[in-house]
XYZ file of C-alpha atoms in Angstrom:
325
model
C -1.653 -1.317 4.659
C -0.990 1.068 1.098
C -2.842 1.009 3.111
C -0.942 0.992 3.223
C 0.004 1.317 4.896
C 1.271 1.629 4.390
C 3.139 2.832 4.127
C 2.714 -0.954 1.936
C 6.894 0.946 1.966
C 9.244 2.967 0.294
C 11.966 1.768 -0.981
C 15.604 2.535 -0.152
C 18.824 1.019 0.969
C 18.606 -1.314 3.664
C 21.246 0.256 6.385
C 22.480 -3.016 7.855
C 24.060 -5.895 5.290
C 23.463 -9.445 6.468
C 19.756 -9.516 7.760
C 18.944 -10.777 11.214
C 16.415 -12.865 12.454
C 14.733 -10.333 14.583
C 13.757 -8.267 11.543
C 11.368 -11.253 10.548
C 9.293 -10.593 13.527
C 8.841 -7.160 13.334
C 8.229 -7.771 9.249
C 5.472 -10.310 10.556
C 3.580 -7.938 13.285
C 3.926 -4.522 10.769
C 2.048 -6.876 8.457
C -0.478 -7.968 11.047
C -1.478 -4.361 11.921
C -2.026 -3.123 8.171
C -3.812 -6.164 7.766
C -5.837 -5.020 10.412
C -6.624 -1.438 9.348
C -9.008 -3.354 6.489
C -11.308 -5.027 9.346
C -11.551 -1.229 11.250
C -12.549 0.607 8.506
C -14.753 -2.224 7.215
C -15.764 -2.435 10.433
C -16.567 1.289 11.004
C -17.130 2.252 7.457
C -21.849 2.672 7.402
C -20.331 5.246 10.529
C -17.327 7.019 9.059
C -16.406 8.760 5.840
C -13.534 7.576 4.433
C -12.117 11.070 3.881
C -12.203 12.164 8.192
C -10.741 8.479 8.556
C -7.822 8.712 6.356
C -7.421 12.355 7.480
C -7.107 11.913 11.250
C -5.576 8.855 10.798
C -2.660 10.678 8.571
C -2.429 13.494 10.954
C -2.105 11.610 14.415
C -0.191 8.712 13.199
C 2.253 11.946 12.001
C 2.076 14.106 15.631
C 2.823 10.400 17.091
C 5.845 9.682 15.291
C 7.720 13.361 15.044
C 9.238 13.252 18.290
C 10.392 9.982 17.243
C 12.635 11.489 14.239
C 13.750 14.452 16.401
C 17.265 13.412 14.989
C 15.985 14.154 11.614
C 13.883 17.209 12.220
C 16.743 19.238 10.533
C 17.175 17.170 7.296
C 12.746 17.299 6.539
C 12.896 21.227 6.948
C 15.587 21.424 4.892
C 13.883 18.635 2.210
C 10.436 20.096 2.305
C 12.241 23.295 1.893
C 13.777 22.895 -1.308
C 11.003 20.468 -3.148
C 7.767 20.664 -1.573
C 5.783 20.305 -4.089
C 7.024 17.018 -4.784
C 6.344 15.652 -0.991
C 2.908 16.918 -1.517
C 2.654 14.913 -4.683
C 4.162 12.028 -3.520
C 2.183 12.009 -0.486
C -0.740 12.599 -2.049
C -0.600 10.162 -4.570
C 0.539 7.441 -1.756
C -1.328 8.237 1.163
C -3.966 10.474 0.824
C -5.411 9.091 -2.660
C -4.249 5.686 -1.904
C -5.734 5.241 1.580
C -8.700 7.391 0.720
C -9.913 4.904 -2.104
C -9.435 1.417 0.347
C -11.903 3.624 2.893
C -14.301 4.428 -0.734
C -14.066 1.088 -1.407
C -14.368 -0.839 1.294
C -18.044 0.516 2.309
C -18.808 -2.010 -0.973
C -16.696 -5.278 -0.636
C -16.127 -7.217 1.652
C -12.205 -6.833 3.427
C -10.883 -10.331 2.272
C -11.318 -9.163 -1.566
C -9.593 -5.662 -0.741
C -6.549 -7.719 0.437
C -6.634 -9.979 -1.934
C -6.636 -6.714 -5.005
C -4.247 -5.192 -3.196
C -1.252 -7.957 -3.918
C -1.724 -7.210 -7.055
C 0.304 -3.404 -6.387
C 3.766 -5.553 -6.443
C 3.561 -6.352 -10.320
C 2.366 -3.028 -10.765
C 5.140 -1.060 -9.419
C 6.987 -3.214 -11.775
C 5.162 -2.667 -14.929
C 4.964 1.245 -13.978
C 8.968 1.208 -13.151
C 9.542 0.720 -16.957
C 7.399 3.186 -18.535
C 8.647 5.804 -15.447
C 11.781 4.408 -14.433
C 12.651 2.780 -17.380
C 13.758 -0.751 -15.489
C 13.639 -3.754 -17.956
C 10.120 -5.692 -17.814
C 10.963 -8.586 -19.729
C 8.961 -11.806 -20.844
C 8.751 -13.549 -17.349
C 7.234 -10.055 -15.688
C 5.088 -9.195 -18.943
C 3.434 -12.807 -18.193
C 3.600 -12.523 -14.667
C 1.130 -8.984 -14.866
C -0.771 -10.369 -17.198
C -1.632 -13.001 -15.272
C -1.627 -11.222 -12.191
C -4.459 -8.420 -14.091
C -6.680 -11.385 -15.327
C -6.761 -12.121 -11.719
C -7.653 -8.792 -10.501
C -10.544 -8.854 -13.720
C -12.502 -12.169 -12.323
C -12.647 -10.595 -8.695
C -14.301 -6.906 -10.178
C -16.666 -8.885 -11.795
C -17.355 -11.190 -9.352
C -16.295 -14.421 -12.052
C -18.932 -13.592 -14.626
C -17.977 -13.623 -17.843
C -20.917 -11.908 -18.705
C -20.514 -8.629 -16.562
C -16.461 -8.714 -17.460
C -17.861 -7.917 -21.241
C -20.181 -5.669 -20.725
C -18.123 -3.780 -18.059
C -20.598 -3.928 -15.396
C -18.699 -4.520 -11.558
C -18.471 -3.692 -8.392
C -17.622 0.167 -7.534
C -16.114 -1.380 -4.220
C -13.713 -3.378 -6.103
C -13.204 -1.024 -8.223
C -12.098 1.370 -5.480
C -9.603 -1.121 -4.681
C -7.970 -1.414 -7.805
C -7.958 2.209 -7.664
C -5.900 2.346 -4.631
C -3.423 -0.220 -5.880
C -2.086 2.045 -9.158
C -1.932 5.208 -6.387
C 0.346 2.829 -3.971
C 2.429 1.328 -6.909
C 2.560 4.631 -8.560
C 4.144 6.004 -4.933
C 6.346 3.598 -5.094
C 8.048 4.578 -8.028
C 7.712 8.382 -7.071
C 9.324 7.439 -4.093
C 12.327 5.401 -6.161
C 13.017 8.382 -9.016
C 12.259 10.883 -6.377
C 15.606 9.653 -4.381
C 14.819 12.216 -1.017
C 18.090 11.474 0.416
C 16.880 11.274 4.118
C 16.473 8.066 5.653
C 13.053 6.128 5.323
C 11.094 6.839 8.437
C 11.660 10.923 8.778
C 10.469 10.588 4.919
C 7.444 8.881 6.102
C 6.158 11.073 8.743
C 7.281 14.006 6.416
C 4.888 12.347 3.657
C 2.624 11.317 6.464
C 1.606 14.921 7.252
C 1.501 16.492 3.289
C -0.778 13.185 2.916
C -3.305 14.965 6.221
C -2.695 18.113 4.149
C -3.935 17.051 0.861
C -6.768 15.227 2.728
C -8.070 18.260 4.703
C -10.376 19.246 2.248
C -11.733 16.700 1.630
C -12.468 15.619 5.176
C -13.956 19.814 5.329
C -16.560 18.925 2.085
C -17.741 15.663 4.493
C -18.370 17.764 7.382
C -20.738 19.375 5.728
C -22.836 16.929 3.123
C -21.687 13.614 4.096
C -24.445 12.518 7.679
C -21.509 10.017 8.403
C -19.753 13.335 9.612
C -20.508 13.118 13.521
C -17.206 11.257 15.339
C -19.143 8.510 17.378
C -17.368 5.766 19.598
C -17.349 3.237 17.465
C -15.813 5.858 15.527
C -13.388 6.978 17.934
C -12.517 3.890 18.597
C -11.521 2.222 15.021
C -9.301 5.918 14.433
C -7.261 4.960 17.964
C -6.394 1.546 15.791
C -5.461 2.946 13.201
C -3.842 6.179 13.841
C -1.645 3.804 16.252
C -0.967 0.287 16.278
C -2.584 0.638 13.046
C -0.812 3.356 12.348
C 2.369 4.224 13.751
C 3.562 1.772 15.156
C 3.229 -0.471 11.923
C 4.964 2.260 9.522
C 8.145 2.214 12.675
C 8.657 -1.830 12.372
C 9.058 -1.519 8.790
C 11.313 0.804 9.428
C 12.828 -1.648 11.303
C 12.294 -4.682 9.114
C 13.737 -2.839 5.864
C 16.655 -2.208 8.636
C 17.610 -5.287 9.123
C 16.430 -7.533 6.315
C 16.614 -4.824 3.604
C 13.968 -3.278 1.249
C 13.189 -6.023 -1.164
C 13.162 -9.116 1.591
C 10.932 -6.797 3.189
C 8.443 -5.822 0.771
C 7.887 -8.880 -0.348
C 6.542 -9.881 3.127
C 3.778 -7.748 1.908
C 2.501 -11.035 0.716
C 1.300 -11.803 4.214
C -0.856 -8.914 4.556
C -3.475 -10.632 1.922
C -3.421 -13.504 4.654
C -3.500 -11.866 7.675
C -6.672 -10.064 6.489
C -8.774 -13.415 4.868
C -8.198 -14.773 8.776
C -8.930 -11.835 10.832
C -12.326 -10.566 8.313
C -13.041 -15.050 8.901
C -13.004 -14.118 12.289
C -14.271 -10.834 13.323
C -16.095 -9.483 10.872
C -17.649 -13.109 9.825
C -16.215 -13.070 6.033
C -15.996 -16.260 3.912
C -13.780 -16.602 0.411
C -15.766 -16.212 -2.626
C -15.133 -19.007 -5.320
C -14.116 -16.084 -7.843
C -11.460 -14.775 -4.839
C -10.021 -17.587 -4.691
C -10.047 -18.230 -8.312
C -8.738 -14.412 -8.791
C -6.665 -14.939 -6.073
C -4.447 -17.702 -8.210
C -4.505 -15.737 -10.908
C -2.535 -13.076 -8.850
C -0.443 -15.831 -7.479
C 0.738 -16.509 -10.466
C 1.569 -14.086 -11.654
C 4.033 -12.592 -8.994
C 5.892 -16.211 -9.540
C 6.411 -15.161 -12.666
C 7.214 -11.589 -11.911
C 9.464 -11.671 -9.184
C 10.083 -16.131 -8.671
C 12.277 -16.428 -11.996
C 15.912 -14.897 -12.128
C 17.418 -13.221 -15.814
C 19.250 -16.029 -17.422
C 23.396 -14.594 -17.349
C 25.167 -14.459 -20.888
C 28.252 -12.988 -22.375
C 28.795 -10.759 -25.006
C 31.344 -10.418 -27.695
C 33.756 -9.250 -25.453
C 33.295 -11.724 -23.335
C 31.608 -9.954 -20.163
C 29.021 -11.520 -18.171
C 25.606 -9.292 -18.838
C 21.919 -10.234 -17.633
C 19.484 -12.004 -20.198
C 15.571 -10.131 -21.019
């Protein structure tokens, strides 16, 4: 998730230039495990507070992955010494805030709806990249972003035009929109920062930074939230979130990026939305609402416009080919 999980997703150059079929099973399993995070978090939301869930997931996932990247410890320490504030800031936005907001939102909305809203994050990333990185947006990407925005408004207003005009939104869904924005900003900041180390060691550093930022929020919950006591259900959910839905998911995403390339692996993120809907139906008894389907249709249209259209090649006066926008 942006959940993502994840750490739905650091853009790095692929280590393998030729896509391998082995990358697709890794990517599919990655997004299936990521979808399970929504289910586990929704299931335990009445019993476990969001920041406690966030802190322990990040801490345990970091501890599990740290020995796996032992060959990179020197580079990780050097980066942490040279750019500590950037590591903490990016980890706070992409992991602490992104996950904390999702867990807040799941206390008041369906996992299915949350999964659909999080599909907005790649479109949000394109828009933010225009302003932060100066990347061209173009007509089709702009239209795609507007269509996706319309879909998001349909969902958070539950398809009620009167509620939309009166700005009456479900707060749970607004938390999820905030999470999608944080994930998009995180993705852009990682690309802008160019930290210069491989994906998995960078993720481990950011997990540790995110856990550090989440700790004060968790401590506040211990004294102020009646759900702060860890019970059997909370421990079971946390075991999934930190292990299969955390460390293993991040590892599989890294493998898929190595074999498929960052762009192809990231585009498979949309499988997460499908898996969330299926798992929520099977395990939580959720069903799609009319406004979910309508909003999803707008979001899918926006994604197609923003990602499937190719700029036309044009020749300038010197005869060189350039890309039209």
